[in-house]
Amino acid sequence: MKHIILASTSTIHGSDYLDYILPELDIFFNDIEDIIFIPYARPGGITHNEYTKKAQEAFKKINRTIIGLHQFDNPVEAISNAKAIFTGGGNTFLLVQQLYKNNIITPLKNSILNGTKYFGTSAGSNIGGLTMNTTNDMPIVYPPSFKTLGLVSFNINPHYLDPLPNSKHMGETRETRLKEFHKFNTQPVVGLREGSWLEIADKTIILKGELQARIFEYNKPPYEVETGTNLSNLK
Amino acid sequence: MKHIILASTSTIHGSDYLDYILPELDIFFNDIEDIIFIPYARPGGITHNEYTKKAQEAFKKINRTIIGLHQFDNPVEAISNAKAIFTGGGNTFLLVQQLYKNNIITPLKNSILNGTKYFGTSAGSNIGGLTMNTTNDMPIVYPPSFKTLGLVSFNINPHYLDPLPNSKHMGETRETRLKEFHKFNTQPVVGLREGSWLEIADKTIILKGELQARIFEYNKPPYEVETGTNLSNLK
């Protein structure tokens, strides 16, 4: 039985880290007190300790204890024994490189498939998809593969951003990038706007939060789905 | 003797493809009539033929002939014999993957170091740097390496974008991404704003266009340089 929350972002504009989703997390983590935190994505390059402290402060508000994975001598064992895991956002290339380097990809996947509760934000949600090919991050390091956990049968594009109507910037829009992705890949992509998340309970995948999500399927025009939509048939 | 133009973008808002830089290219390519076009980056996923046609139409305005590299039976030989080469923008991951797949990285570098004139825009400029770790593109395919041509002793960040003052979007700014890059890499990065380019004549590297560029060096605060600045000591 899988129990997973994949959130677009950790922070909504104008509120503190994780604040918008803490009430949801309080229910989600239920009677679990200790959560292992994977700090590998290091947003803005902060250290594992600094990042873990940030997560600890947020989770203290709902009386949960965060333990950084980097504090364990044997991270593989820690992941395998965890009751709950949270992977924070930052740089997806760095996160995936570190997961491979520490041989955590397979134990992490197995742990979640066996019922360990998993919560990811941004890069931590990206790795829930089939591959990291739809991250928005800069490739600051070279991971040994773009293959990720495949907790869902599609890819995720967090921080999904609609085209800015009056922009004079000539860089590609997010939609153009995802169209390019589908020239070389066939899996669907869920564009999760900020404040949206997917909640997965076994085989059910529900879009949560206030906003719609934008779905990109191979050889189809992109379309919107309302919050509350069941996306379990998307593959 | 190197002769290179690395431009941030192909197109300035409100004008046609390459229009802003055609007068410069007319001087740069001087008495050269035929230019080989590398269409591998496929912006928006268009075909090699479609992309080559687009380049042909632009270069027709300055009476130059564009020949797509994909039209040659032996692309390595074509690159080695070329008098001038233009690599268009699009997706840097795809461009680099294709350059490696077709064994063109080394012949292309050698050709340019031996005096073949080179013009790149966006992804085509990115590959002029030491690595492609500072591209803005989505990693839609997995290249065998992020190492690129190293025509200059730094990296390039094309379409450099200043932070939007009133943005509520919580994705990373370009400056934050480049700071993260410097947690794991030490080479400088030139943030080239749209309409800017670097012109390289042997060992001289001059910033051209109307705007300043933003320079990111390891362990230093980022700083601005004026157009006309000689960047040949940046390494």
mmCIF file of C-alpha atoms in Angstrom, chain A residues 12 20-21 24 192-198 207-213 224-229:
data_model
loop_
_atom_site.group_PDB
_atom_site.id
_atom_site.type_symbol
_atom_site.label_atom_id
_atom_site.label_comp_id
_atom_site.label_asym_id
_atom_site.label_seq_id
_atom_site.Cartn_x
_atom_site.Cartn_y
_atom_site.Cartn_z
ATOM 1 C CA ILE A 12 3.737 29.481 -1.266
ATOM 2 C CA TYR A 20 0.478 25.885 3.367
ATOM 3 C CA ILE A 21 0.630 22.095 3.525
ATOM 4 C CA GLU A 24 -2.404 18.142 5.352
ATOM 5 C CA LEU A 192 1.746 20.900 -11.166
ATOM 6 C CA ARG A 193 1.128 24.575 -10.397
ATOM 7 C CA GLU A 194 2.440 26.025 -7.157
ATOM 8 C CA GLY A 195 0.252 25.006 -4.233
ATOM 9 C CA SER A 196 -0.907 21.819 -5.975
ATOM 10 C CA TRP A 197 0.046 18.280 -5.030
ATOM 11 C CA LEU A 198 -0.749 14.686 -5.901
ATOM 12 C CA LEU A 207 -4.914 16.127 -7.622
ATOM 13 C CA LYS A 208 -5.149 18.326 -4.513
ATOM 14 C CA GLY A 209 -4.790 22.041 -3.770
ATOM 15 C CA GLU A 210 -6.750 24.963 -5.165
ATOM 16 C CA LEU A 211 -5.582 25.060 -8.760
ATOM 17 C CA GLN A 212 -6.025 23.019 -11.923
ATOM 18 C CA ALA A 213 -3.126 20.988 -13.287
ATOM 19 C CA GLU A 224 -6.494 21.085 -17.837
ATOM 20 C CA VAL A 225 -7.830 18.929 -15.015
ATOM 21 C CA GLU A 226 -9.688 20.222 -11.963
ATOM 22 C CA THR A 227 -8.517 19.719 -8.407
ATOM 23 C CA GLY A 228 -9.970 16.475 -7.095
ATOM 24 C CA THR A 229 -9.444 14.660 -10.400
#
